[in-house]
Structures are given as C-alpha cells and as structure tokens.
Coordinates of C-alpha atoms in Angstrom, one line a residue:
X25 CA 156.7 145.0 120.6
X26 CA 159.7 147.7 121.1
X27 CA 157.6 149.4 123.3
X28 CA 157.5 147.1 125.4
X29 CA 160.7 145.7 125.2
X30 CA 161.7 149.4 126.0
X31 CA 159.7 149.3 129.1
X32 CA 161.1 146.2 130.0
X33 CA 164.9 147.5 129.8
X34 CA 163.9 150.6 131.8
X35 CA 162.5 148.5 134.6
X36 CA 165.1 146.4 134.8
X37 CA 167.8 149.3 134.6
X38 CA 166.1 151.0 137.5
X39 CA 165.9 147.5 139.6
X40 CA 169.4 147.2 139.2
X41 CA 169.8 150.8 140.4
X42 CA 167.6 150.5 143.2
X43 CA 169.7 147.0 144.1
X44 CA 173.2 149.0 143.6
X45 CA 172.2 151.5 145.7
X46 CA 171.1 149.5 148.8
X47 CA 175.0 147.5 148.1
X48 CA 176.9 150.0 149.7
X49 CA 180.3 151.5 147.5
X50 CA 182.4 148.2 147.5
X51 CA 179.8 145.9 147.4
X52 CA 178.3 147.8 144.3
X53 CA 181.7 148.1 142.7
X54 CA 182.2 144.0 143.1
X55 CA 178.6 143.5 141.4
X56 CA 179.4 145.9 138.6
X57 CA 182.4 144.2 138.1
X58 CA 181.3 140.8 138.1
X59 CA 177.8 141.3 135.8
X60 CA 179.9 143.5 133.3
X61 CA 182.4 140.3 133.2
X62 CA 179.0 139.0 131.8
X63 CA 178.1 141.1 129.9
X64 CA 180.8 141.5 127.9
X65 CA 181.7 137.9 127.0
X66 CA 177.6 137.7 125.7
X67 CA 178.7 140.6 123.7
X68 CA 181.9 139.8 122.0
X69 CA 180.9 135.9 121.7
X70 CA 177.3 137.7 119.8
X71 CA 180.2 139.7 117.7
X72 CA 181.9 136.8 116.5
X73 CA 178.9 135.0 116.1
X74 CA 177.9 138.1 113.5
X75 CA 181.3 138.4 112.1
X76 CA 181.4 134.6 110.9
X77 CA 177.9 135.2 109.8
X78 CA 179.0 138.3 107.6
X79 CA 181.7 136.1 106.0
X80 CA 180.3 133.2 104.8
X81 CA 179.4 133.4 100.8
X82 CA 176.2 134.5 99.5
X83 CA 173.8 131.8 98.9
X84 CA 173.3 132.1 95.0
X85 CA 169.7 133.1 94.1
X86 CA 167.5 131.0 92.6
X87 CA 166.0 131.4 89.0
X88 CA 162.0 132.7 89.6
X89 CA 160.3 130.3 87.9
X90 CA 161.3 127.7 84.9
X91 CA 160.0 128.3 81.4
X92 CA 158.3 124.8 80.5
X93 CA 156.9 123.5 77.0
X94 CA 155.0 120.4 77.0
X95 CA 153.4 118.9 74.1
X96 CA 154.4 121.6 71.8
X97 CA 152.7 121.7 68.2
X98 CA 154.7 121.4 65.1
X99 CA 156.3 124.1 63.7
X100 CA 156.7 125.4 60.1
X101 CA 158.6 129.0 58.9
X102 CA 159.2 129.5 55.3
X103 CA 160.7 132.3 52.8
X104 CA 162.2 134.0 55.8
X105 CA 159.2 133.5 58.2
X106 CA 159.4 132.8 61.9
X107 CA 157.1 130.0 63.9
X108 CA 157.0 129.6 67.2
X109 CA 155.2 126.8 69.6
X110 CA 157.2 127.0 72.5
X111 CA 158.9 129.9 74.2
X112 CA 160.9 133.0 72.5
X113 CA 162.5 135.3 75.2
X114 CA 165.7 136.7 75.9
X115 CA 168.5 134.6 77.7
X116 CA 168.3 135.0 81.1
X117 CA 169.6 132.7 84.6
X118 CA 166.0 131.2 84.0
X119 CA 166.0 127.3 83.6
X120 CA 163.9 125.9 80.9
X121 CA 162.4 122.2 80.1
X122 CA 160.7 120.3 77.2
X123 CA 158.8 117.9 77.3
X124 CA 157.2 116.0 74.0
X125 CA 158.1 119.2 71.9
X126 CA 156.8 119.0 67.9
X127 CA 158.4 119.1 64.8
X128 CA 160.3 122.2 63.9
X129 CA 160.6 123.2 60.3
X130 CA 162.2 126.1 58.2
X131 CA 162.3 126.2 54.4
X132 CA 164.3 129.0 52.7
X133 CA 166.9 131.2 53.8
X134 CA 166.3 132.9 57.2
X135 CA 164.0 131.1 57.9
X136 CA 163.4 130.1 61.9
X137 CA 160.9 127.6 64.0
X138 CA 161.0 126.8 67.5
X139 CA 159.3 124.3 69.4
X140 CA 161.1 124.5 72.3
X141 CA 163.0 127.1 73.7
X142 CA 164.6 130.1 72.1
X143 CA 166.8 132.7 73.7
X144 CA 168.7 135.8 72.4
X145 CA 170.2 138.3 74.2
X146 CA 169.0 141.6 75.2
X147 CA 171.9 144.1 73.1

C-alpha cells in the first residue's frame, strides 16, 4: 500500500513537471502560485482539524470485564476462619454485580465470609 502510494506521488510529481515545463516562465509561476494557494489552505485547515483533535479530553477507559456472582452459596467462617462464595480480589476500577448471593456467616473474632464481592488493596 505505501508503495504504491509512493509511486503514485512520483507520477504525479513528474506530470506536474512535465505540465510546468511546457507553461513557459510566467505561465508556470501563475500555476504554482495558484495550486500552492491550494495546497496550503488543505494543509493548515488538516492542522486545525488535528490540533482540535489533540485537545479534546481523553475518553476514560473502560473497566475489562465485570466480576459477577450469581447464585452464590452460603457462607460460614468461624474461630478466625475465612469463607468465600463469591469473589476475593484486590480493589481495582473493575465493576462488580450480585445477583441472588447466599447467606454470609462469621462466628468468633476475626472471623470473615463473603458471598459477594470482597476487595482489599494491593499495599
């Protein structure tokens, strides 16, 4: 594809000199004139174009995927114990839902149980 979009601006760089050169001096100097008029509004309108493009905020990214629990079991932690029947992960920009979780149950200190979702952080 650049190749032959290469080829293509050659060719059409020599017709133009081939065309200039049968013009005669003033005559050439007139079409120059007028095509680089052209030329350069297509390029500073493309500039703008770009510079407005370059300014506009970032579109905020979307989370990869959302953590789900459906129909979660019950669960049940005691004397310190953990239980999990749904999701344990650090905290992230990820969305989460639950749907029908279970019943979550801890007896005795430090103890945890997580049907749904849990999240800690990283540190």
């Amino acid at each position: 594809m650049a190749i032959t979009a290469a080829a293509l601006f050659v060719a059409a760089l020599s017709g133009w000199a081939v065309f200039l050169s049968g013009q005669g001096l003033e005559d050439a100097d007139r079409w120059v004139t007028v095509v680089g008029f052209f030329v350069t509004t297509v390029l500073a309108a493309g500039s703008i174009a770009a510079a407005w493009w370059a300014s506009r905020p970032p579109i905020p990214a979307r989370p990869a995927a959302t953590d789900r629990v459906d129909g979660s079991g019950a669960a049940l932690a005691c004397d310190g114990g953990r239980a999990n029947t749904g999701i344990d992960g650090y905290g992230d920009d990820r969305t989460a839902q639950v749907n029908r979780s279970g019943n979550a149950t801890a007896r005795g200190p430090g103890s945890v149980a997580n049907t749904g979702v849990s999240r800690s952080s990283r540190t």
